[in-house]
mmCIF file of C-alpha atoms and ligand atoms in Angstrom:
data_model
loop_
_atom_site.group_PDB
_atom_site.id
_atom_site.type_symbol
_atom_site.label_atom_id
_atom_site.label_comp_id
_atom_site.label_asym_id
_atom_site.label_seq_id
_atom_site.Cartn_x
_atom_site.Cartn_y
_atom_site.Cartn_z
ATOM 1 C CA MET A 1 -5.063 35.195 8.574
ATOM 2 C CA GLN A 2 -2.179 32.932 7.710
ATOM 3 C CA LYS A 3 -1.403 32.722 4.014
ATOM 4 C CA THR A 4 -1.533 29.330 2.328
ATOM 5 C CA ARG A 5 1.600 28.804 0.319
ATOM 6 C CA GLN A 6 1.196 27.027 -3.014
ATOM 7 C CA PHE A 7 3.664 24.509 -4.412
ATOM 8 C CA GLY A 8 3.605 23.024 -7.901
ATOM 9 C CA ILE A 9 4.363 19.303 -7.879
ATOM 10 C CA SER A 10 5.040 17.552 -11.188
ATOM 11 C CA VAL A 11 3.646 14.049 -10.929
ATOM 12 C CA ILE A 12 4.965 11.289 -13.185
ATOM 13 C CA GLU A 13 3.042 8.079 -12.506
ATOM 14 C CA GLY A 14 5.029 6.044 -15.012
ATOM 15 C CA ASP A 15 4.728 2.309 -15.588
ATOM 16 C CA GLY A 16 3.684 -0.899 -13.846
ATOM 17 C CA ILE A 17 2.815 -0.279 -10.211
ATOM 18 C CA GLY A 18 3.895 3.378 -10.601
ATOM 19 C CA PRO A 19 0.346 4.798 -10.896
ATOM 20 C CA ASP A 20 -0.902 2.796 -7.880
ATOM 21 C CA VAL A 21 1.888 3.838 -5.530
ATOM 22 C CA VAL A 22 1.798 7.471 -6.689
ATOM 23 C CA GLN A 23 -1.953 7.655 -6.112
ATOM 24 C CA ALA A 24 -1.350 6.245 -2.623
ATOM 25 C CA ALA A 25 1.262 8.927 -1.916
ATOM 26 C CA VAL A 26 -1.019 11.685 -3.231
ATOM 27 C CA ALA A 27 -3.844 10.481 -0.949
ATOM 28 C CA VAL A 28 -1.447 10.708 2.009
ATOM 29 C CA LEU A 29 -0.206 14.159 0.939
ATOM 30 C CA ASP A 30 -3.819 15.325 0.682
ATOM 31 C CA ALA A 31 -4.526 14.031 4.185
ATOM 32 C CA LEU A 32 -1.493 15.876 5.531
ATOM 33 C CA GLN A 33 -2.540 19.115 3.807
ATOM 34 C CA ALA A 34 -6.007 18.804 5.297
ATOM 35 C CA ARG A 35 -4.548 18.087 8.739
ATOM 36 C CA PHE A 36 -2.055 20.984 8.751
ATOM 37 C CA GLY A 37 -3.329 23.648 6.347
ATOM 38 C CA GLY A 38 -0.847 26.427 5.611
ATOM 39 C CA PHE A 39 0.438 24.796 2.431
ATOM 40 C CA ALA A 40 -1.250 23.630 -0.745
ATOM 41 C CA LEU A 41 0.168 21.247 -3.320
ATOM 42 C CA ARG A 42 -0.929 21.698 -6.921
ATOM 43 C CA TYR A 43 -0.363 18.463 -8.829
ATOM 44 C CA GLU A 44 0.682 18.733 -12.466
ATOM 45 C CA PRO A 45 0.657 15.400 -14.310
ATOM 46 C CA VAL A 46 3.496 14.695 -16.711
ATOM 47 C CA ILE A 47 3.277 11.619 -18.921
ATOM 48 C CA ALA A 48 6.425 9.574 -19.394
ATOM 49 C CA GLY A 49 7.660 6.019 -19.431
ATOM 50 C CA ALA A 50 7.837 2.777 -21.340
ATOM 51 C CA ARG A 51 4.114 2.489 -22.039
ATOM 52 C CA TYR A 52 4.054 6.025 -23.403
ATOM 53 C CA TYR A 53 7.103 5.195 -25.548
ATOM 54 C CA ARG A 54 5.374 2.110 -26.929
ATOM 55 C CA GLU A 55 2.329 4.179 -27.842
ATOM 56 C CA THR A 56 4.012 7.312 -29.167
ATOM 57 C CA GLY A 57 7.737 6.699 -29.705
ATOM 58 C CA LEU A 58 8.435 9.408 -27.097
ATOM 59 C CA GLU A 59 9.878 8.708 -23.644
ATOM 60 C CA ILE A 60 8.357 11.829 -22.129
ATOM 61 C CA GLU A 61 5.802 14.407 -23.286
ATOM 62 C CA SER A 62 7.234 17.172 -25.408
ATOM 63 C CA GLY A 63 7.851 20.332 -23.414
ATOM 64 C CA ALA A 64 7.958 18.274 -20.216
ATOM 65 C CA PHE A 65 11.444 19.313 -19.127
ATOM 66 C CA GLU A 66 10.435 22.968 -19.097
ATOM 67 C CA ARG A 67 7.390 22.103 -16.986
ATOM 68 C CA LEU A 68 9.480 19.984 -14.619
ATOM 69 C CA ALA A 69 11.977 22.819 -14.310
ATOM 70 C CA GLY A 70 9.169 25.202 -13.408
ATOM 71 C CA SER A 71 7.739 23.047 -10.632
ATOM 72 C CA ASP A 72 8.836 23.035 -6.995
ATOM 73 C CA ALA A 73 9.402 19.279 -6.870
ATOM 74 C CA ILE A 74 8.832 16.127 -8.899
ATOM 75 C CA LEU A 75 7.083 13.016 -7.590
ATOM 76 C CA LEU A 76 7.638 9.887 -9.653
ATOM 77 C CA GLY A 77 6.309 6.311 -9.449
ATOM 78 C CA ALA A 78 8.427 3.991 -11.557
ATOM 79 C CA ILE A 79 9.615 3.913 -15.155
ATOM 80 C CA GLY A 80 10.352 0.947 -17.384
ATOM 81 C CA LEU A 81 8.852 -2.292 -18.652
ATOM 82 C CA PRO A 82 11.003 -5.329 -19.440
ATOM 83 C CA ASP A 83 9.629 -5.821 -22.970
ATOM 84 C CA VAL A 84 9.922 -2.180 -24.043
ATOM 85 C CA ARG A 85 13.384 -1.136 -25.168
ATOM 86 C CA ARG A 86 15.003 1.443 -27.404
ATOM 87 C CA PRO A 87 16.299 0.153 -30.745
ATOM 88 C CA ASP A 88 19.789 -0.253 -29.190
ATOM 89 C CA GLY A 89 18.359 -2.506 -26.463
ATOM 90 C CA THR A 90 18.646 -0.022 -23.599
ATOM 91 C CA GLU A 91 15.831 0.793 -21.172
ATOM 92 C CA ILE A 92 13.480 3.745 -21.388
ATOM 93 C CA SER A 93 14.817 6.152 -18.777
ATOM 94 C CA PRO A 94 13.669 9.787 -18.998
ATOM 95 C CA HIS A 95 14.109 10.038 -15.211
ATOM 96 C CA LEU A 96 17.867 9.541 -15.617
ATOM 97 C CA GLU A 97 17.845 12.479 -17.986
ATOM 98 C CA VAL A 98 16.047 14.510 -15.312
ATOM 99 C CA ARG A 99 18.835 13.616 -12.873
ATOM 100 C CA ASP A 100 21.504 14.761 -15.322
ATOM 101 C CA ARG A 101 19.811 17.875 -16.657
ATOM 102 C CA PHE A 102 18.900 19.174 -13.221
ATOM 103 C CA GLY A 103 22.141 18.104 -11.534
ATOM 104 C CA LEU A 104 20.457 16.017 -8.835
ATOM 105 C CA TYR A 105 23.707 14.993 -7.167
ATOM 106 C CA ALA A 106 22.440 14.136 -3.678
ATOM 107 C CA GLY A 107 20.692 10.757 -3.637
ATOM 108 C CA VAL A 108 19.107 10.467 -0.194
ATOM 109 C CA ARG A 109 18.232 6.860 0.674
ATOM 110 C CA PRO A 110 17.082 6.334 4.242
ATOM 111 C CA ALA A 111 16.909 2.894 5.869
ATOM 112 C CA LYS A 112 15.008 2.836 9.119
ATOM 113 C CA ALA A 113 13.750 -0.167 11.077
ATOM 114 C CA TYR A 114 10.027 0.120 11.800
ATOM 115 C CA PRO A 115 8.479 -2.027 14.531
ATOM 116 C CA ASN A 116 7.031 -5.354 13.311
ATOM 117 C CA ALA A 117 8.459 -4.836 9.816
ATOM 118 C CA PRO A 118 10.660 -7.758 8.765
ATOM 119 C CA ARG A 119 13.994 -7.668 10.538
ATOM 120 C CA ARG A 120 16.660 -9.496 8.610
ATOM 121 C CA LEU A 121 19.238 -9.630 11.401
ATOM 122 C CA LEU A 122 18.766 -11.669 14.577
ATOM 123 C CA ASP A 123 20.520 -9.183 16.838
ATOM 124 C CA GLU A 124 17.980 -7.160 18.861
ATOM 125 C CA ARG A 125 19.894 -3.988 18.138
ATOM 126 C CA ALA A 126 18.671 -4.201 14.536
ATOM 127 C CA ALA A 127 15.491 -2.540 15.827
ATOM 128 C CA GLY A 128 17.602 0.613 16.121
ATOM 129 C CA ILE A 129 18.750 0.816 12.498
ATOM 130 C CA ASP A 130 18.255 4.385 11.348
ATOM 131 C CA LEU A 131 20.685 5.533 8.698
ATOM 132 C CA VAL A 132 20.841 7.304 5.349
ATOM 133 C CA VAL A 133 22.954 6.310 2.387
ATOM 134 C CA LEU A 134 23.824 9.523 0.561
ATOM 135 C CA ARG A 135 24.625 8.391 -2.951
ATOM 136 C CA GLU A 136 26.298 10.868 -5.274
ATOM 137 C CA SER A 137 24.087 10.527 -8.340
ATOM 138 C CA THR A 138 25.568 12.447 -11.273
ATOM 139 C CA GLU A 139 29.144 11.229 -11.658
ATOM 140 C CA GLY A 140 31.319 8.462 -10.143
ATOM 141 C CA LEU A 141 31.273 5.314 -12.240
ATOM 142 C CA PHE A 142 27.893 6.196 -13.760
ATOM 143 C CA PHE A 143 29.558 9.151 -15.490
ATOM 144 C CA THR A 144 30.672 6.633 -18.045
ATOM 145 C CA GLN A 145 27.162 5.498 -18.942
ATOM 146 C CA GLY A 146 26.899 5.519 -22.723
ATOM 147 C CA ARG A 147 30.586 6.438 -23.020
ATOM 148 C CA GLY A 148 32.235 3.053 -22.417
ATOM 149 C CA GLU A 149 34.562 1.684 -25.069
ATOM 150 C CA ILE A 150 35.024 -1.802 -26.354
ATOM 151 C CA SER A 151 38.147 -2.182 -28.478
ATOM 152 C CA GLY A 152 38.326 -4.929 -31.019
ATOM 153 C CA ASP A 153 36.150 -7.307 -29.043
ATOM 154 C CA ALA A 154 39.202 -7.743 -26.801
ATOM 155 C CA GLU A 155 39.032 -5.028 -24.147
ATOM 156 C CA ALA A 156 36.423 -2.858 -22.491
ATOM 157 C CA ARG A 157 36.916 0.365 -20.553
ATOM 158 C CA GLU A 158 34.733 2.607 -18.414
ATOM 159 C CA THR A 159 35.847 5.761 -16.640
ATOM 160 C CA LEU A 160 35.053 6.876 -13.095
ATOM 161 C CA ARG A 161 34.850 10.616 -12.566
ATOM 162 C CA ILE A 162 35.039 12.517 -9.299
ATOM 163 C CA THR A 163 34.921 16.322 -9.410
ATOM 164 C CA ARG A 164 35.727 18.850 -6.726
ATOM 165 C CA PRO A 165 32.596 21.035 -7.114
ATOM 166 C CA THR A 166 30.170 18.114 -6.870
ATOM 167 C CA SER A 167 32.096 16.412 -4.063
ATOM 168 C CA GLU A 168 32.203 19.616 -2.020
ATOM 169 C CA LYS A 169 28.451 20.069 -2.375
ATOM 170 C CA LEU A 170 27.840 16.408 -1.604
ATOM 171 C CA PHE A 171 29.884 16.448 1.607
ATOM 172 C CA ASP A 172 28.322 19.709 2.762
ATOM 173 C CA PHE A 173 24.919 18.155 2.145
ATOM 174 C CA ALA A 174 25.963 15.081 4.178
ATOM 175 C CA PHE A 175 27.120 17.135 7.164
ATOM 176 C CA ARG A 176 24.048 19.373 7.089
ATOM 177 C CA LEU A 177 21.842 16.284 6.942
ATOM 178 C CA ALA A 178 23.650 14.753 9.932
ATOM 179 C CA ARG A 179 23.231 18.038 11.793
ATOM 180 C CA ARG A 180 19.481 18.096 11.171
ATOM 181 C CA ARG A 181 19.211 14.451 12.197
ATOM 182 C CA LYS A 182 21.243 15.155 15.331
ATOM 183 C CA ALA A 183 18.795 17.884 16.317
ATOM 184 C CA ARG A 184 16.134 15.153 16.276
ATOM 185 C CA GLY A 185 18.171 12.666 18.310
ATOM 186 C CA GLY A 186 20.482 11.293 15.598
ATOM 187 C CA ARG A 187 24.055 10.190 16.171
ATOM 188 C CA GLY A 188 25.675 13.159 14.406
ATOM 189 C CA LEU A 189 28.067 11.035 12.384
ATOM 190 C CA VAL A 190 29.042 11.142 8.715
ATOM 191 C CA THR A 191 31.029 8.200 7.361
ATOM 192 C CA CYS A 192 32.847 8.596 4.045
ATOM 193 C CA VAL A 193 32.698 5.301 2.151
ATOM 194 C CA ASP A 194 35.321 4.890 -0.567
ATOM 195 C CA LYS A 195 38.238 2.817 -1.754
ATOM 196 C CA ALA A 196 40.933 5.388 -1.032
ATOM 197 C CA ASN A 197 43.540 2.717 -0.349
ATOM 198 C CA VAL A 198 43.554 1.611 -3.972
ATOM 199 C CA PHE A 199 42.321 4.374 -6.269
ATOM 200 C CA ARG A 200 43.610 7.912 -6.667
ATOM 201 C CA ALA A 201 40.125 9.148 -7.474
ATOM 202 C CA PHE A 202 38.920 7.965 -4.068
ATOM 203 C CA ALA A 203 41.942 9.395 -2.266
ATOM 204 C CA PHE A 204 40.917 12.703 -3.875
ATOM 205 C CA PHE A 205 37.298 12.118 -2.771
ATOM 206 C CA ARG A 206 38.472 11.520 0.829
ATOM 207 C CA LYS A 207 40.777 14.553 0.742
ATOM 208 C CA ILE A 208 37.811 16.775 -0.136
ATOM 209 C CA PHE A 209 35.764 15.105 2.622
ATOM 210 C CA ASP A 210 38.512 16.037 5.096
ATOM 211 C CA GLU A 211 38.553 19.630 3.875
ATOM 212 C CA ARG A 212 34.787 20.038 4.241
ATOM 213 C CA ARG A 213 34.465 18.355 7.630
ATOM 214 C CA ALA A 214 36.418 21.236 9.168
ATOM 215 C CA ALA A 215 33.337 23.437 8.812
ATOM 216 C CA PHE A 216 31.178 21.011 10.818
ATOM 217 C CA ALA A 217 32.965 20.583 14.131
ATOM 218 C CA ASP A 218 29.729 19.513 15.852
ATOM 219 C CA ILE A 219 29.464 16.417 13.648
ATOM 220 C CA ASP A 220 31.735 13.363 13.930
ATOM 221 C CA ALA A 221 33.427 12.138 10.782
ATOM 222 C CA GLY A 222 34.418 8.539 10.055
ATOM 223 C CA TYR A 223 35.880 6.602 7.137
ATOM 224 C CA ALA A 224 35.355 3.152 5.722
ATOM 225 C CA TYR A 225 36.536 1.269 2.683
ATOM 226 C CA VAL A 226 33.505 0.046 0.788
ATOM 227 C CA ASP A 227 34.342 -3.649 1.260
ATOM 228 C CA ALA A 228 34.656 -3.187 5.034
ATOM 229 C CA MET A 229 31.400 -1.236 4.990
ATOM 230 C CA ALA A 230 29.591 -4.166 3.331
ATOM 231 C CA LEU A 231 30.754 -6.276 6.268
ATOM 232 C CA ASP A 232 29.897 -3.684 8.920
ATOM 233 C CA LEU A 233 26.432 -3.060 7.491
ATOM 234 C CA ILE A 234 25.630 -6.671 8.364
ATOM 235 C CA ARG A 235 27.615 -6.782 11.633
ATOM 236 C CA HIS A 236 26.494 -3.511 13.242
ATOM 237 C CA PRO A 237 24.384 -1.258 10.969
ATOM 238 C CA TRP A 238 22.799 0.377 14.039
ATOM 239 C CA ASP A 239 26.049 2.268 14.674
ATOM 240 C CA PHE A 240 25.852 4.311 11.456
ATOM 241 C CA ASP A 241 24.074 7.559 10.690
ATOM 242 C CA VAL A 242 24.896 9.209 7.339
ATOM 243 C CA LEU A 243 27.025 7.250 4.860
ATOM 244 C CA VAL A 244 28.290 9.414 2.015
ATOM 245 C CA THR A 245 29.605 7.664 -1.060
ATOM 246 C CA GLU A 246 30.227 7.477 -4.788
ATOM 247 C CA ASN A 247 27.412 6.679 -7.232
ATOM 248 C CA MET A 248 28.017 2.967 -7.884
ATOM 249 C CA PHE A 249 28.920 2.155 -4.274
ATOM 250 C CA GLY A 250 25.766 3.955 -3.149
ATOM 251 C CA ASP A 251 23.665 2.105 -5.711
ATOM 252 C CA ILE A 252 24.778 -1.232 -4.282
ATOM 253 C CA LEU A 253 24.920 -0.385 -0.574
ATOM 254 C CA SER A 254 21.483 1.248 -0.576
ATOM 255 C CA ASP A 255 19.860 -1.961 -1.834
ATOM 256 C CA LEU A 256 21.627 -3.791 0.979
ATOM 257 C CA THR A 257 20.414 -1.302 3.597
ATOM 258 C CA ALA A 258 16.862 -1.477 2.158
ATOM 259 C CA ALA A 259 16.944 -5.243 2.667
ATOM 260 C CA LEU A 260 18.087 -4.809 6.291
ATOM 261 C CA VAL A 261 14.839 -3.029 7.158
ATOM 262 C CA GLY A 262 12.374 -5.009 5.059
ATOM 263 C CA GLY A 263 12.841 -4.714 1.330
ATOM 264 C CA MET A 264 12.454 -2.493 -1.698
ATOM 265 C CA GLY A 265 8.821 -1.685 -0.912
ATOM 266 C CA ILE A 266 9.906 0.488 2.005
ATOM 267 C CA ALA A 267 12.974 2.066 0.354
ATOM 268 C CA SER A 268 12.341 5.772 -0.174
ATOM 269 C CA CYS A 269 14.529 8.080 -2.191
ATOM 270 C CA GLY A 270 15.080 11.782 -2.740
ATOM 271 C CA GLU A 271 17.319 13.062 -5.537
ATOM 272 C CA ILE A 272 18.242 16.604 -4.721
ATOM 273 C CA GLY A 273 20.192 19.276 -6.569
ATOM 274 C CA ASP A 274 20.808 22.987 -6.083
ATOM 275 C CA ALA A 275 17.524 24.089 -7.624
ATOM 276 C CA HIS A 276 15.419 20.976 -8.282
ATOM 277 C CA ALA A 277 14.513 17.705 -6.633
ATOM 278 C CA LEU A 278 12.828 14.447 -7.550
ATOM 279 C CA PHE A 279 11.251 11.979 -5.128
ATOM 280 C CA GLN A 280 10.533 8.366 -5.983
ATOM 281 C CA PRO A 281 10.582 4.899 -4.469
ATOM 282 C CA ALA A 282 13.903 3.095 -4.930
ATOM 283 C CA HIS A 283 12.111 0.117 -6.485
ATOM 284 C CA GLY A 284 11.154 -0.395 -10.115
ATOM 285 C CA SER A 285 7.803 -0.861 -11.853
ATOM 286 C CA ALA A 286 7.360 -4.456 -10.558
ATOM 287 C CA PRO A 287 5.399 -5.679 -13.601
ATOM 288 C CA ASP A 288 5.032 -9.118 -11.977
ATOM 289 C CA ILE A 289 2.537 -7.778 -9.413
ATOM 290 C CA VAL A 290 0.821 -5.037 -11.387
ATOM 291 C CA GLY A 291 -2.975 -4.797 -11.163
ATOM 292 C CA GLN A 292 -3.192 -7.044 -8.082
ATOM 293 C CA ASP A 293 -3.304 -4.430 -5.318
ATOM 294 C CA ARG A 294 -0.207 -6.085 -3.862
ATOM 295 C CA ALA A 295 2.358 -3.310 -4.252
ATOM 296 C CA ASN A 296 3.665 -1.910 -1.005
ATOM 297 C CA PRO A 297 3.040 1.856 -1.249
ATOM 298 C CA LEU A 298 5.262 2.746 1.727
ATOM 299 C CA ALA A 299 8.408 3.503 -0.291
ATOM 300 C CA THR A 300 6.504 6.116 -2.314
ATOM 301 C CA ILE A 301 4.591 7.441 0.696
ATOM 302 C CA LEU A 302 7.865 7.872 2.603
ATOM 303 C CA SER A 303 9.404 9.524 -0.480
ATOM 304 C CA ALA A 304 6.515 11.999 -0.409
ATOM 305 C CA GLY A 305 7.513 12.633 3.221
ATOM 306 C CA LEU A 306 11.065 13.389 2.084
ATOM 307 C CA MET A 307 9.552 15.810 -0.426
ATOM 308 C CA LEU A 308 7.642 17.679 2.295
ATOM 309 C CA ASP A 309 10.794 17.827 4.379
ATOM 310 C CA TYR A 310 12.762 19.193 1.398
ATOM 311 C CA LEU A 311 10.139 21.834 0.553
ATOM 312 C CA GLY A 312 9.711 22.775 4.207
ATOM 313 C CA GLU A 313 13.414 23.325 4.675
ATOM 314 C CA ARG A 314 13.996 25.052 1.370
ATOM 315 C CA HIS A 315 11.081 27.438 1.698
ATOM 316 C CA ASP A 316 11.190 27.788 5.454
ATOM 317 C CA GLU A 317 7.740 26.335 6.005
ATOM 318 C CA PRO A 318 7.641 24.832 9.507
ATOM 319 C CA LEU A 319 4.239 23.232 8.919
ATOM 320 C CA MET A 320 5.622 21.147 6.080
ATOM 321 C CA LEU A 321 8.491 20.027 8.279
ATOM 322 C CA GLU A 322 5.978 19.088 10.940
ATOM 323 C CA ALA A 323 3.868 17.234 8.387
ATOM 324 C CA ALA A 324 6.915 15.209 7.314
ATOM 325 C CA GLN A 325 7.657 14.289 10.914
ATOM 326 C CA LEU A 326 4.054 13.401 11.626
ATOM 327 C CA LEU A 327 4.050 11.060 8.638
ATOM 328 C CA ASP A 328 7.041 9.198 10.038
ATOM 329 C CA ARG A 329 5.303 8.901 13.412
ATOM 330 C CA VAL A 330 2.141 7.655 11.742
ATOM 331 C CA VAL A 331 4.048 4.942 9.864
ATOM 332 C CA THR A 332 5.970 3.966 13.022
ATOM 333 C CA ASP A 333 2.829 3.790 15.162
ATOM 334 C CA GLY A 334 0.854 2.064 12.403
ATOM 335 C CA PHE A 335 3.435 -0.722 12.308
ATOM 336 C CA ALA A 336 3.744 -0.830 16.101
ATOM 337 C CA GLU A 337 -0.002 -1.145 16.627
ATOM 338 C CA ARG A 338 -0.387 -3.573 13.732
ATOM 339 C CA ASP A 339 -2.685 -1.262 11.788
ATOM 340 C CA PHE A 340 -1.230 -2.777 8.661
ATOM 341 C CA LEU A 341 1.293 -5.280 7.410
ATOM 342 C CA PRO A 342 1.939 -5.068 3.651
ATOM 343 C CA VAL A 343 1.582 -8.200 1.514
ATOM 344 C CA GLU A 344 5.262 -7.805 0.630
ATOM 345 C CA PHE A 345 6.104 -8.347 4.306
ATOM 346 C CA GLY A 346 3.917 -11.446 4.658
ATOM 347 C CA GLY A 347 0.831 -9.512 5.745
ATOM 348 C CA ARG A 348 -2.622 -9.191 4.242
ATOM 349 C CA ASP A 349 -2.683 -5.494 3.440
ATOM 350 C CA GLY A 350 -2.591 -4.442 -0.175
ATOM 351 C CA THR A 351 -1.778 -1.030 -1.603
ATOM 352 C CA ARG A 352 -5.198 0.396 -0.833
ATOM 353 C CA ALA A 353 -5.506 -1.015 2.709
ATOM 354 C CA VAL A 354 -2.088 0.323 3.765
ATOM 355 C CA THR A 355 -2.945 3.727 2.308
ATOM 356 C CA ARG A 356 -6.351 3.820 4.000
ATOM 357 C CA ALA A 357 -4.818 2.969 7.369
ATOM 358 C CA ILE A 358 -2.239 5.747 7.076
ATOM 359 C CA VAL A 359 -4.772 8.338 5.904
ATOM 360 C CA ALA A 360 -7.126 7.420 8.761
ATOM 361 C CA ARG A 361 -4.362 7.705 11.336
ATOM 362 C CA ILE A 362 -3.265 11.134 10.023
ATOM 363 C CA ALA A 363 -6.803 12.398 10.571
ATOM 364 C CA ARG A 364 -6.751 11.079 14.164
ATOM 365 C CA TYR A 365 -3.453 12.697 15.229
HETATM 366 P P1 LIG B 401 14.517 -1.480 -11.638
HETATM 367 O O1 LIG B 401 15.665 -2.009 -12.418
HETATM 368 O O2 LIG B 401 13.688 -0.492 -12.368
HETATM 369 O O3 LIG B 401 14.872 -1.035 -10.246
HETATM 370 P P2 LIG B 401 13.809 -4.194 -11.145
HETATM 371 O O4 LIG B 401 13.300 -4.983 -12.282
HETATM 372 O O5 LIG B 401 15.211 -4.425 -10.678
HETATM 373 O O6 LIG B 401 13.531 -2.681 -11.393
HETATM 374 P P3 LIG B 401 11.605 -4.050 -9.323
HETATM 375 O O7 LIG B 401 10.650 -3.573 -10.326
HETATM 376 O O8 LIG B 401 11.912 -3.162 -8.189
HETATM 377 O O9 LIG B 401 12.968 -4.519 -9.915
HETATM 378 O O10 LIG B 401 11.078 -5.445 -8.761
HETATM 379 C C1 LIG B 401 11.917 -6.408 -8.134
HETATM 380 C C2 LIG B 401 11.065 -7.321 -7.284
HETATM 381 O O11 LIG B 401 10.598 -6.606 -6.137
HETATM 382 C C3 LIG B 401 9.830 -7.817 -8.012
HETATM 383 O O12 LIG B 401 9.570 -9.156 -7.655
HETATM 384 C C4 LIG B 401 8.736 -6.914 -7.517
HETATM 385 O O13 LIG B 401 7.483 -7.510 -7.510
HETATM 386 C C5 LIG B 401 9.195 -6.579 -6.096
HETATM 387 N N1 LIG B 401 8.751 -5.248 -5.724
HETATM 388 C C6 LIG B 401 9.253 -4.064 -6.171
HETATM 389 N N2 LIG B 401 8.593 -3.037 -5.646
HETATM 390 C C7 LIG B 401 7.647 -3.557 -4.830
HETATM 391 C C8 LIG B 401 6.634 -2.992 -4.000
HETATM 392 N N3 LIG B 401 6.467 -1.659 -3.893
HETATM 393 N N4 LIG B 401 5.826 -3.825 -3.318
HETATM 394 C C9 LIG B 401 5.982 -5.146 -3.405
HETATM 395 N N5 LIG B 401 6.920 -5.754 -4.164
HETATM 396 C C10 LIG B 401 7.736 -4.968 -4.879
#
């Protein structure tokens, strides 16, 4: 008999709509486990966030980092509430510490046009948008976070940092991702997005990109300055596949690409390092819609799909890879056959209705 492989998943529901969208994703993961068998996810709750901070003065449970480190993946809802701040005025952000501690350098942010989801561009070809922004997530301009200097109320400075080891890993990740996407019909193209015409750090970034591309002759490599990319992502986003870029550029461009295919409620995200990975929607805790069953759960559900894909690849579990692909088909067909249209997209379906429709469809396939 086939052995069922167990995976420990740390689950941080967090604040605002976080618990609702995480529960939606867990319901979908359960449906996929039931449909496929062969793998079992053991959920381990970890409490963290702004509400927890308000109640206890702690941003995350004590001992949590050890537990997170011991799990196979982390699934997170959203962290932060506008009225809860640290004494210095900054936001509660234990998830950023997770990113740093675990070296989660590869920020995977897909943007894919689903049928009948809002299309922001008039051109028919926008139906073919299917790209990933790969945002380096541990250095770049964000390296400077908490380290900036203001001298004499007259001048402020922040430092951008690009390192060879991280850039090499990032580019290899980008090319491998493009290769996997190509095997499933993707364009097989990695575009390096930088500002190499102005900054030495980005010329260095591009030089390393050129070195690494040599090992991936089956994948095309392109270049774009970030300003030109902002233009091209509106003019012809359907021509791109994997965009690999620095932290701040990726932060900005991935919001733009999320908007192209609907909005933040469909923007999934994987943050992947050498030994750990965290999956969460790209949106925040949306306190303005909390408790109304209006949150679009798709971003978190699709992030859970990225998690299955990550675990399947890492642990060589074909059934998990299949489950991830089935989930994408279910979401595509669900949109195409008007099973659901989230409130966020002008439809009538709340968090629970969208989740129910997806779970029901998984059982039918
Ligand atoms: P953060 O800085 O943590 O990313 P934010 O304050 O910039 O958060 P969000 O919490 O993402 O922003 O909310 C921005 C807007 O998008 C809000 O109006 C919110 O209601 C809406 N929004 C965010 N996520 C969703 C979702 N899943 N479904 C529907 N609307 C959402």
